[in-house]
Amino acid sequence: MIFPLKSVGSHAIDLGFVRQFESLAEPIAQAFLIWGRELEPGTRMETARQLRRGFFRFLEQYYPNAALADFDEALLFSFIKWLDSRNATGAVRHPSTRRHTLSSLRKLLSSLVGHPRWGHEVERVLELFPERQYRMSGRKSVPRQRLRREHLESIDVAAQRDAMEIRARIDKGVSLIEEGRKAIKDGNLDFSNLAVHLAEITTRYPNTLPNYKQLKVEAPDLYEWAYRSNKGNNGFGLVYLGSLLYASPRDLVPFVLLIAIEGGFNAESLLNIEISDVAVVDRMGVPAVRVSPRKRRAKDDPVKYLDPEWVLPWFETLELLTQRLRAELPVAERERLFVYAQRWGERRSAKTFTGELRREGPNAWAQALRSFIRDYNLEPFTLSQIRPTEADEVGQAHGSLVASQAMNHASFNTTEASYLSSGTRSREAEQLSLVVDQMKRWVDTAGVIDTRRSTRTDHMDKGSATPGYHCADPYDSPRPGQRKDRLCRAYGECPSCHLASTDHKDPVSVAYYVALGDAIVRGKENMSAQAWVTKWQPILIDLNGQIDHISQPVLRESQRFRVILPAVG
C-alpha cells in the first residue's frame, strides 16, 4: 500500500499478512487507506505491526476463515483473553501493550463508519468493544523523571555560552572567506594563509569538505596545507576548517536545548522542525516569533510565540551553520532546521536528526549531547526531560490544569500520567484535601469561617479560624472544644491562642483586627452577660493589647478598608 508523503515522495507499507484472510482483506485494506492517509509513516508502521502481531496472529490461530460478519462478542472476548495470556515465549504482555493492540483494531475499524458497503457492519462491531478494558494501563507506574530546577538552569547557562562561542567561530569563518577572496582577486595564492586557503577550498567545495583521500587526489595544492601532519603539524586540519564553515552534530546541541527550554517543545518534534515552522509575525502590533513544529499523533501542531529579541539570533546562527549543507540533502529533508555534517571519517555528507530518538543504539544526537554534557561538566540528562520538567514547574506554581494548557495537551490525562512528578501530584492531592476541609468548615459554621477569595486576600492564612491571623498548626488547636486532626473552628479566639500570630504591617489585616473587636462586642447579644465576661472579655483584652502595638501610620491606612465580621457566639 502506497501513501504520498506531505513533502515529496511516498511511503510504502506491507499489509501482506491480511491476504490470507480472503473475507477481511478488502475491508481492512480500505480501512487502513482511509485511516492512515493523513498520518506520519511511523504511526502507520507501528499500527500495522500491532495488527500483524496481535489481532491477525490471533485470527490465524483460532479464526482463520473469519469475515467481518463473524466479529461478535465471543470473538472479541476470546481475543482479549488471548491478549491476557502468555505469549509464545511464556511472557505476559505489558498492560499498555495489550491496550494499544486492542486499540489499533478499534481505531482502524472506526475509519469505516459511514462507508456505503461496510459502515453498518462496522458500527455493530464497534458497539461490542469493552469501554473500560485496560483503562489505567496508560498511566505510568513510575512518573517521568524530571530535572531539578538548578540543573535546568545550569543547562540553560551552558547552552547560551556555547551558542555565543559557536556564533563567534562561524562569524570568523565568514570574515576569513571575505578576506581570502579579496587576496585571491589581487593575485595572492599562498595557501599557507588561512584566509586564502579557506576562500579557495570553499570555492572548489561549496558544500561539505572532502575527506583527506579525496582532497589529496583532487586538490594536492590544498591538501599540502589542509592535512594536519604536513608542514611539521602546522597544517590547518580539515576538522578546524569545517568548524569555520558549517555545523557538526555537537554544534547544534546548544540551539536545540535553548529552543526546547524557551518553548517547552516535544523532543522529537523539535529535532524534526522545518524552516517553514518558524516565522516572524505581528501579534496585535507586537512582533513575535511563531514556532510550530509538527508533532506526530497530535491532532493539532503546538504553537508557541517567542520573544524575537531573544530567539532570533539563534535562528540566524542556525542559518549560517546550515546553509552550505542543504543542497546535499534529499529534497524531502532540505527544509529541516537542524542540518549537520561530520568533520571526520570517510563520509562527510549532510544529514538531519530524522528518527534519531526512536533509533536503537548509538546515534548522532545522543553522542553530541553527551559531548556537550562532558564539555560543561553537567549532570547527565536527555532532551526528553526538559518538557516534563517545565510542565511540572508550571504545575507546582499554577496547578496541573494550567500545565496541561501550557503543554497544549488535548487530554488532561496525558499531562497527569506523563508530565507531572509524584511530588506535584502529592502536593495537588494535599491542596485539594485542604480545600475540601476548608469548605466543610465553612458549611459546619454556617458560613462564619469563610476562606473564599472575597473574604481573604491572597497572602492571608486560610487555615486560621479568624481572618487576618496566621496559625502555626490549625489541625492541632489548643482552644477548648477543638479536636486534633480537624481544622480549628474557634472563630474569634485567635487573639488568645499561642499558635496564632498577627501581621502588624499589613493595613488590611489590621482592619480585620479592628473589625474583630466590634464582632466580639456585638457577641453580647448572642449569650448571657456571665458567659461573655467569662470567655470573650479576656480575648477582647488580648486583642486590644495587640492593636496597641500597631503603628499609627498603619492604623490610619487600615481605616481605608471597611470590614464587617460576623458576631461571635
Coordinates of C-alpha atoms in Angstrom, one line a residue:
M1 CA 0.0 0.0 0.0
I2 CA 1.4 3.4 -1.1
F3 CA 0.8 6.7 0.8
P4 CA 2.0 10.0 -0.6
L5 CA 4.2 12.0 1.8
K6 CA 3.3 15.5 2.8
S7 CA 6.5 16.9 1.3
V8 CA 8.0 14.9 -1.5
G9 CA 7.9 11.1 -2.3
S10 CA 5.8 8.3 -1.0
H11 CA 5.7 5.8 1.8
A12 CA 5.1 2.1 1.1
I13 CA 3.7 -0.2 3.8
D14 CA 3.3 -4.0 3.6
L15 CA -0.1 -5.4 4.6
G16 CA 0.6 -8.8 3.2
F17 CA -0.4 -10.5 6.4
V18 CA -4.0 -9.7 5.6
R19 CA -4.1 -11.5 2.3
Q20 CA -4.6 -15.0 3.8
F21 CA -8.0 -13.8 5.2
E22 CA -10.0 -13.5 2.0
S23 CA -13.1 -12.1 3.5
L24 CA -11.2 -9.5 5.5
A25 CA -8.5 -8.4 3.1
E26 CA -10.6 -5.8 1.2
P27 CA -12.3 -4.1 4.2
I28 CA -9.1 -4.0 6.3
A29 CA -7.1 -2.6 3.3
Q30 CA -9.8 0.1 2.7
A31 CA -9.9 1.0 6.4
F32 CA -6.1 1.3 6.6
L33 CA -6.1 3.5 3.5
I34 CA -8.7 5.9 4.9
W35 CA -7.3 5.9 8.4
G36 CA -3.6 6.3 7.5
R37 CA -4.0 8.9 4.8
E38 CA -3.0 11.9 7.0
L39 CA -0.8 10.2 9.5
E40 CA 3.0 10.0 9.8
P41 CA 4.8 7.0 8.3
G42 CA 6.0 5.9 11.8
T43 CA 2.4 5.8 13.1
R44 CA 1.2 3.7 10.1
M45 CA 4.1 1.3 10.5
E46 CA 3.6 0.8 14.3
T47 CA -0.2 0.2 13.9
A48 CA 0.5 -2.3 11.1
R49 CA 3.0 -4.1 13.4
Q50 CA 0.4 -4.2 16.2
L51 CA -2.2 -5.7 13.9
R52 CA 0.1 -8.3 12.5
R53 CA 1.5 -9.4 15.8
G54 CA -1.8 -9.0 17.6
F55 CA -5.3 -9.5 16.1
F56 CA -4.3 -11.2 12.9
R57 CA -2.0 -13.6 14.7
F58 CA -4.9 -14.4 17.0
L59 CA -7.2 -15.0 13.9
E60 CA -4.6 -17.2 12.3
Q61 CA -4.6 -19.5 15.3
Y62 CA -8.3 -19.6 16.1
Y63 CA -10.5 -18.0 13.3
P64 CA -8.6 -18.5 10.0
N65 CA -11.7 -18.1 7.9
A66 CA -13.2 -15.1 9.8
A67 CA -15.2 -12.5 8.0
L68 CA -16.5 -9.1 9.3
A69 CA -19.9 -10.6 9.9
D70 CA -18.2 -13.1 12.3
F71 CA -17.0 -10.4 14.6
D72 CA -19.2 -10.9 17.7
E73 CA -18.9 -10.6 21.4
A74 CA -17.5 -14.1 21.7
L75 CA -14.7 -13.4 19.2
L76 CA -13.7 -10.2 20.9
F77 CA -13.8 -11.8 24.3
S78 CA -11.6 -14.6 23.0
F79 CA -9.2 -12.0 21.6
I80 CA -8.9 -10.2 25.0
K81 CA -8.4 -13.5 26.8
W82 CA -5.6 -14.3 24.3
L83 CA -4.0 -10.9 24.9
D84 CA -4.1 -11.6 28.7
S85 CA -2.5 -15.0 28.3
R86 CA 1.2 -15.7 28.0
N87 CA 2.8 -15.4 24.5
A88 CA 4.8 -18.0 22.7
T89 CA 7.9 -17.2 24.8
G90 CA 6.0 -17.6 28.0
A91 CA 6.0 -13.9 28.8
V92 CA 2.9 -11.9 29.8
R93 CA 2.2 -8.8 27.7
H94 CA 2.5 -5.5 29.4
P95 CA -0.9 -3.9 30.1
S96 CA -0.1 -0.9 27.8
T97 CA 0.9 -3.3 25.0
R98 CA -2.5 -5.1 25.4
R99 CA -4.3 -1.7 25.4
H100 CA -2.5 -0.5 22.2
T101 CA -3.1 -3.8 20.4
L102 CA -6.8 -3.7 21.1
S103 CA -7.0 0.0 20.3
S104 CA -5.3 -0.5 17.0
L105 CA -8.1 -2.7 15.8
R106 CA -10.8 -0.4 17.1
K107 CA -9.4 2.8 15.5
L108 CA -8.9 1.0 12.2
L109 CA -12.5 -0.2 12.1
S110 CA -13.7 3.3 13.1
S111 CA -12.5 4.7 9.9
L112 CA -15.1 2.7 8.0
V113 CA -18.1 4.2 9.9
G114 CA -20.4 5.7 7.2
H115 CA -18.8 3.6 4.5
P116 CA -21.5 2.6 1.9
R117 CA -20.5 -1.0 1.9
W118 CA -19.1 -1.9 5.4
G119 CA -20.3 1.1 7.5
H120 CA -23.4 -0.7 9.0
E121 CA -21.5 -3.8 9.9
V122 CA -18.6 -1.9 11.5
E123 CA -21.0 0.1 13.7
R124 CA -22.3 -3.1 15.0
V125 CA -18.8 -4.4 15.8
L126 CA -17.7 -1.2 17.5
E127 CA -20.6 -1.4 19.9
L128 CA -19.2 -4.7 21.1
F129 CA -15.8 -3.3 22.2
P130 CA -15.4 -3.0 26.0
E131 CA -15.1 0.6 27.0
R132 CA -13.0 0.2 30.1
Q133 CA -10.7 -2.6 29.2
Y134 CA -7.1 -1.8 30.3
R135 CA -8.4 1.7 31.2
M136 CA -5.5 2.5 33.7
S137 CA -2.7 0.8 31.7
G138 CA -1.7 4.1 30.1
R139 CA -0.8 5.7 33.4
K140 CA 2.9 5.5 34.2
S141 CA 3.6 3.5 37.4
V142 CA 6.8 5.4 37.7
P143 CA 6.4 9.2 36.9
R144 CA 8.6 10.5 34.1
Q145 CA 11.9 11.7 35.7
R146 CA 12.2 15.5 35.7
L147 CA 15.2 17.7 36.2
R148 CA 15.9 19.7 39.3
R149 CA 15.4 23.5 38.7
E150 CA 19.1 24.2 39.4
H151 CA 20.1 21.5 36.9
L152 CA 17.8 23.0 34.2
E153 CA 19.3 26.5 34.9
S154 CA 22.8 25.2 34.6
I155 CA 21.9 23.6 31.2
D156 CA 20.5 26.9 30.0
V157 CA 23.6 28.9 31.1
A158 CA 25.9 26.4 29.4
A159 CA 23.8 26.4 26.2
Q160 CA 23.8 30.2 26.0
R161 CA 27.6 30.3 26.5
D162 CA 28.2 27.6 23.9
A163 CA 25.9 29.2 21.3
M164 CA 27.8 32.5 21.6
E165 CA 31.1 30.7 21.1
I166 CA 29.8 28.9 18.0
R167 CA 28.4 32.2 16.6
A168 CA 31.8 33.8 17.1
R169 CA 33.5 31.0 15.3
I170 CA 31.2 30.9 12.3
D171 CA 31.5 34.7 12.1
K172 CA 35.2 34.3 12.0
G173 CA 34.8 31.9 9.1
V174 CA 32.7 34.4 7.1
S175 CA 35.2 37.1 7.7
L176 CA 38.2 35.0 6.7
I177 CA 36.5 33.9 3.5
E178 CA 35.8 37.6 2.5
E179 CA 39.4 38.4 3.3
G180 CA 40.7 35.5 1.3
R181 CA 38.6 36.2 -1.7
K182 CA 40.0 39.8 -1.8
A183 CA 43.5 38.4 -1.6
I184 CA 42.9 35.9 -4.4
K185 CA 41.5 38.6 -6.5
D186 CA 44.7 40.6 -6.0
G187 CA 46.7 37.5 -7.1
N188 CA 47.6 36.0 -3.8
L189 CA 47.5 32.2 -3.9
D190 CA 49.6 31.5 -0.8
F191 CA 47.6 28.5 0.7
S192 CA 49.6 28.7 3.9
N193 CA 47.5 31.8 4.6
L194 CA 44.3 30.6 6.4
A195 CA 42.1 33.2 4.8
V196 CA 43.3 32.4 1.3
H197 CA 43.1 28.7 1.9
L198 CA 39.6 28.8 3.3
A199 CA 38.4 31.0 0.4
E200 CA 39.8 28.7 -2.2
I201 CA 38.6 25.4 -0.6
T202 CA 35.1 26.8 -0.3
T203 CA 35.2 27.8 -4.0
R204 CA 36.1 24.3 -5.1
Y205 CA 33.9 22.6 -2.5
P206 CA 30.9 24.9 -1.8
N207 CA 29.0 22.4 0.4
T208 CA 30.8 19.9 2.7
L209 CA 34.6 19.4 2.6
P210 CA 36.0 16.2 1.2
N211 CA 38.0 13.6 3.2
Y212 CA 41.8 13.7 3.1
K213 CA 42.0 10.9 0.4
Q214 CA 39.7 12.7 -1.9
L215 CA 41.4 16.1 -1.3
K216 CA 44.9 14.6 -2.0
V217 CA 43.7 13.3 -5.4
E218 CA 41.6 16.3 -6.5
A219 CA 43.4 19.2 -4.9
P220 CA 47.0 18.4 -3.9
D221 CA 47.9 22.1 -3.6
L222 CA 45.2 22.5 -0.9
Y223 CA 46.0 19.1 0.6
E224 CA 49.5 20.2 1.3
W225 CA 48.3 22.7 3.9
A226 CA 45.0 21.1 4.9
Y227 CA 46.5 17.9 6.1
R228 CA 47.3 18.5 9.8
S229 CA 50.5 16.4 9.8
N230 CA 52.1 18.2 6.9
K231 CA 54.4 21.2 7.5
G232 CA 55.5 19.8 10.9
N233 CA 51.9 19.7 12.2
N234 CA 51.4 23.3 11.1
G235 CA 48.7 22.3 8.7
F236 CA 45.2 23.7 9.3
G237 CA 43.3 20.3 9.6
L238 CA 40.0 19.7 7.9
V239 CA 38.3 19.4 11.2
Y240 CA 39.2 23.0 12.0
L241 CA 38.4 24.2 8.5
G242 CA 35.0 22.6 8.7
S243 CA 34.3 24.2 12.1
L244 CA 34.6 27.6 10.4
L245 CA 32.1 26.7 7.7
Y246 CA 29.2 24.5 8.9
A247 CA 27.6 22.7 11.8
S248 CA 28.6 19.3 13.3
P249 CA 26.0 17.5 15.4
R250 CA 27.8 18.9 18.5
D251 CA 27.4 22.5 17.2
L252 CA 23.6 22.1 17.0
V253 CA 23.1 20.9 20.6
P254 CA 23.0 24.3 22.4
F255 CA 20.5 25.7 19.9
V256 CA 18.2 22.6 20.3
L257 CA 18.4 23.0 24.1
L258 CA 17.8 26.7 24.1
I259 CA 14.7 26.4 21.9
A260 CA 13.5 23.4 23.9
I261 CA 13.8 25.4 27.2
E262 CA 12.2 28.5 25.7
G263 CA 9.3 26.8 24.1
G264 CA 8.8 23.6 26.0
F265 CA 8.6 21.6 22.8
N266 CA 8.4 17.8 22.4
A267 CA 11.9 16.4 21.8
E268 CA 11.2 14.5 18.6
S269 CA 9.1 17.3 17.1
L270 CA 11.9 19.8 17.8
L271 CA 14.6 17.7 16.2
N272 CA 12.5 17.4 13.1
I273 CA 11.4 21.0 12.9
E274 CA 11.4 22.7 9.5
I275 CA 12.3 26.2 8.4
S276 CA 8.7 26.9 7.4
D277 CA 7.6 26.1 11.0
V278 CA 9.4 29.3 12.2
A279 CA 8.1 32.8 11.2
V280 CA 8.2 36.3 12.4
V281 CA 4.5 37.5 12.9
D282 CA 2.7 40.5 14.2
R283 CA 0.6 39.9 17.3
M284 CA -1.6 43.0 17.9
G285 CA 1.2 45.3 16.9
V286 CA 3.9 43.4 18.7
P287 CA 6.4 41.3 16.7
A288 CA 6.8 37.7 17.8
V289 CA 8.5 34.5 16.5
R290 CA 5.9 31.9 15.8
V291 CA 7.3 28.4 16.2
S292 CA 5.0 25.4 15.3
P293 CA 6.9 22.1 15.0
R294 CA 4.9 19.2 13.6
K295 CA 4.0 16.7 16.3
R296 CA 3.3 13.0 15.5
R297 CA 0.0 11.7 16.7
A298 CA -1.2 15.1 17.8
K299 CA -4.5 16.4 16.4
D300 CA -3.0 19.9 16.1
D301 CA 0.6 21.1 15.9
P302 CA 1.7 23.0 19.0
V303 CA 2.2 26.8 18.5
K304 CA 4.4 29.0 20.7
Y305 CA 5.1 32.7 20.3
L306 CA 8.6 33.6 21.5
D307 CA 10.4 36.9 22.0
P308 CA 12.2 37.8 18.8
E309 CA 14.9 39.9 20.6
W310 CA 15.8 36.7 22.5
V311 CA 15.4 33.9 20.0
L312 CA 16.0 35.4 16.5
P313 CA 19.8 35.4 17.0
W314 CA 19.6 31.6 17.5
F315 CA 17.8 31.1 14.2
E316 CA 20.1 33.4 12.4
T317 CA 23.1 31.5 13.6
L318 CA 21.5 28.2 12.6
E319 CA 21.0 29.6 9.1
L320 CA 24.7 30.4 8.9
L321 CA 25.7 27.0 10.2
T322 CA 23.5 25.0 7.8
Q323 CA 23.1 27.0 4.6
R324 CA 26.1 25.2 2.9
L325 CA 24.7 21.7 3.7
R326 CA 21.1 21.8 2.4
A327 CA 22.0 21.2 -1.3
E328 CA 23.4 17.8 -0.4
L329 CA 20.2 16.6 1.4
P330 CA 17.3 14.6 -0.2
V331 CA 14.6 17.0 -1.4
A332 CA 12.3 15.9 1.4
E333 CA 14.7 16.9 4.1
R334 CA 16.1 20.2 2.7
E335 CA 13.7 22.3 4.8
R336 CA 14.9 20.8 8.1
L337 CA 16.1 23.4 10.5
F338 CA 18.8 21.2 12.1
V339 CA 21.3 20.0 9.5
Y340 CA 24.8 18.8 10.1
A341 CA 27.8 17.1 8.6
Q342 CA 30.5 15.1 10.4
R343 CA 34.0 16.7 10.1
W344 CA 36.0 13.4 10.2
G345 CA 35.8 9.9 8.7
E346 CA 35.2 8.8 5.1
R347 CA 31.6 10.0 4.9
R348 CA 31.1 13.7 5.4
S349 CA 27.8 14.3 3.7
A350 CA 25.0 16.4 5.1
K351 CA 22.4 14.7 7.4
T352 CA 19.5 15.5 9.7
F353 CA 18.3 14.2 13.0
T354 CA 15.3 12.4 11.4
G355 CA 14.3 9.4 13.6
E356 CA 17.2 9.8 16.0
L357 CA 15.2 9.5 19.2
R358 CA 13.5 6.3 18.0
R359 CA 16.7 4.7 16.7
E360 CA 18.2 1.9 18.9
G361 CA 21.8 2.1 19.7
P362 CA 24.3 5.0 19.2
N363 CA 23.1 7.9 17.2
A364 CA 24.5 11.4 16.3
W365 CA 22.2 13.3 18.6
A366 CA 22.9 11.1 21.7
Q367 CA 26.7 11.3 21.1
A368 CA 26.6 15.1 20.6
L369 CA 24.6 15.6 23.7
R370 CA 27.0 13.5 25.8
S371 CA 29.9 15.6 24.4
F372 CA 28.1 18.8 25.4
I373 CA 27.5 17.4 28.9
R374 CA 31.2 16.5 29.3
D375 CA 32.4 19.9 28.0
Y376 CA 30.4 21.7 30.6
N377 CA 30.7 19.2 33.4
L378 CA 26.9 18.8 33.7
E379 CA 24.9 16.1 35.3
P380 CA 23.5 13.6 32.7
F381 CA 20.2 14.4 31.2
T382 CA 18.2 13.8 28.0
L383 CA 16.3 16.2 25.7
S384 CA 13.0 14.5 26.5
Q385 CA 13.4 15.5 30.2
I386 CA 13.1 19.3 29.5
R387 CA 9.5 19.4 28.5
P388 CA 8.1 17.4 31.5
T389 CA 10.4 19.5 33.8
E390 CA 8.8 22.7 32.6
A391 CA 5.3 21.2 32.8
D392 CA 6.0 20.1 36.4
E393 CA 7.3 23.6 37.3
V394 CA 4.1 25.2 35.9
G395 CA 2.0 22.5 37.7
Q396 CA 3.7 23.4 41.0
A397 CA 3.2 27.1 40.6
H398 CA -0.2 27.3 38.9
G399 CA -1.8 23.8 39.1
S400 CA -1.9 20.8 36.8
L401 CA -4.8 22.2 34.6
V402 CA -2.7 25.3 33.7
A403 CA 0.2 23.0 33.0
S404 CA -2.0 20.9 30.6
Q405 CA -3.0 24.1 28.8
A406 CA 0.6 25.3 28.6
M407 CA 1.7 22.0 27.1
N408 CA -1.2 22.1 24.5
H409 CA -2.4 18.7 25.6
A410 CA -5.8 17.6 24.1
S411 CA -6.4 15.4 27.2
F412 CA -5.6 16.2 30.8
N413 CA -4.8 12.5 31.3
T414 CA -1.7 13.0 29.2
T415 CA -0.4 15.7 31.5
E416 CA -1.2 13.8 34.6
A417 CA 0.2 10.5 33.5
S418 CA 3.4 11.6 31.7
Y419 CA 4.4 15.1 32.7
L420 CA 3.7 15.6 36.4
S421 CA 6.1 14.3 39.0
S422 CA 4.9 12.3 42.0
G423 CA 5.7 15.2 44.2
T424 CA 3.5 17.6 42.3
R425 CA 0.7 15.0 42.3
S426 CA 1.0 14.6 46.0
R427 CA 1.0 18.4 46.6
E428 CA -2.1 18.8 44.4
A429 CA -3.8 16.0 46.3
E430 CA -2.9 17.7 49.6
Q431 CA -4.1 21.0 48.4
L432 CA -7.4 19.5 47.2
S433 CA -7.9 17.9 50.6
L434 CA -7.2 21.2 52.3
V435 CA -9.8 23.0 50.2
V436 CA -12.3 20.3 51.0
D437 CA -11.6 20.7 54.7
Q438 CA -12.0 24.4 54.4
M439 CA -15.3 24.2 52.6
K440 CA -16.6 21.6 55.1
R441 CA -15.7 24.0 57.9
W442 CA -17.5 26.8 56.1
V443 CA -20.6 24.7 56.0
D444 CA -20.3 23.4 59.6
T445 CA -20.0 27.0 60.9
A446 CA -22.9 28.3 58.7
G447 CA -20.6 30.5 56.7
V448 CA -19.0 32.2 59.7
I449 CA -15.4 30.9 58.8
D450 CA -15.2 31.9 55.2
T451 CA -12.0 31.4 53.2
R452 CA -13.3 32.3 49.8
R453 CA -11.4 34.9 47.7
S454 CA -14.0 37.6 48.5
T455 CA -13.2 37.4 52.3
R456 CA -9.4 36.9 52.5
T457 CA -6.6 38.3 50.5
D458 CA -4.1 36.0 48.7
H459 CA -1.4 36.3 51.4
M460 CA -3.8 35.6 54.3
D461 CA -3.7 32.2 56.0
K462 CA -6.8 30.2 55.1
G463 CA -6.1 27.7 57.8
S464 CA -6.7 30.1 60.6
A465 CA -10.2 30.3 62.1
T466 CA -10.1 34.1 62.2
P467 CA -9.2 36.2 59.1
G468 CA -6.0 38.2 59.4
Y469 CA -4.3 35.8 61.7
H470 CA -1.6 33.2 60.8
C471 CA -1.9 29.8 62.5
A472 CA 1.1 27.6 63.2
D473 CA -1.0 24.4 63.2
P474 CA -4.7 24.7 62.6
Y475 CA -5.1 20.9 62.8
D476 CA -4.0 20.8 66.4
S477 CA -5.7 23.7 68.1
P478 CA -5.3 24.1 71.9
R479 CA -8.5 26.1 72.2
P480 CA -11.3 24.4 74.3
G481 CA -13.8 22.3 72.3
Q482 CA -11.4 21.7 69.3
R483 CA -10.4 18.2 68.0
K484 CA -7.0 17.1 66.9
D485 CA -6.6 16.4 63.1
R486 CA -9.6 18.7 62.3
L487 CA -9.4 22.3 61.1
C488 CA -9.8 24.7 64.0
R489 CA -13.3 26.2 64.3
A490 CA -12.6 28.5 67.2
Y491 CA -13.7 31.7 65.4
G492 CA -12.7 34.9 67.1
E493 CA -10.4 33.2 69.7
C494 CA -7.1 33.7 67.8
P495 CA -6.0 36.7 69.9
S496 CA -5.6 34.4 73.0
C497 CA -4.2 31.4 71.1
H498 CA -0.4 30.8 71.4
L499 CA -0.4 29.3 67.9
A500 CA -1.7 32.5 66.3
S501 CA 0.4 35.4 65.1
T502 CA -0.5 38.8 63.6
D503 CA 0.7 40.9 60.7
H504 CA 1.1 44.3 62.2
K505 CA 2.4 45.8 59.0
D506 CA -0.5 44.9 56.7
P507 CA -3.3 47.5 56.8
V508 CA -5.9 45.0 55.5
S509 CA -5.1 42.5 58.3
V510 CA -5.2 45.4 60.9
A511 CA -8.6 46.3 59.5
Y512 CA -9.8 42.8 60.3
Y513 CA -8.4 43.0 63.9
V514 CA -10.4 46.2 64.5
A515 CA -13.5 44.6 63.0
L516 CA -13.0 41.6 65.3
G517 CA -13.2 43.8 68.3
D518 CA -16.6 45.1 67.1
A519 CA -17.7 41.5 66.4
I520 CA -16.7 40.4 70.0
V521 CA -18.7 43.3 71.4
R522 CA -21.8 42.5 69.3
G523 CA -21.5 38.9 70.5
K524 CA -23.0 40.0 73.9
E525 CA -26.4 39.8 72.1
N526 CA -25.9 36.1 71.5
M527 CA -25.2 34.9 75.1
S528 CA -25.6 35.8 78.7
A529 CA -23.5 38.5 80.3
Q530 CA -21.8 36.0 82.5
A531 CA -20.8 33.8 79.6
W532 CA -19.5 36.7 77.6
V533 CA -17.4 38.0 80.5
T534 CA -16.0 34.5 81.2
K535 CA -15.0 33.7 77.7
W536 CA -14.8 36.8 75.5
Q537 CA -13.7 39.6 77.8
P538 CA -10.2 38.1 78.2
I539 CA -10.0 37.6 74.4
L540 CA -11.0 41.2 73.8
I541 CA -8.3 42.4 76.2
D542 CA -5.7 40.4 74.4
L543 CA -6.9 41.8 71.0
N544 CA -6.7 45.4 72.3
G545 CA -3.2 44.7 73.5
Q546 CA -2.2 43.5 70.0
I547 CA -3.8 46.6 68.4
D548 CA -1.9 48.9 70.8
H549 CA 1.3 47.6 69.3
I550 CA 0.4 48.6 65.8
S551 CA 2.0 51.8 64.5
Q552 CA -0.2 54.9 63.9
P553 CA 0.5 55.1 60.1
V554 CA -0.7 51.5 59.6
L555 CA -3.8 52.1 61.7
R556 CA -4.6 55.2 59.7
E557 CA -4.1 53.3 56.5
S558 CA -6.4 50.4 57.7
Q559 CA -9.2 52.9 58.1
R560 CA -9.5 53.0 54.3
F561 CA -10.9 49.4 54.4
R562 CA -14.5 48.8 55.6
V563 CA -14.6 45.3 57.2
I564 CA -17.6 43.7 58.9
L565 CA -17.2 40.3 60.6
P566 CA -19.9 38.0 62.0
A567 CA -20.6 38.4 65.7
V568 CA -19.0 35.8 67.9
G569 CA -21.0 33.3 70.0

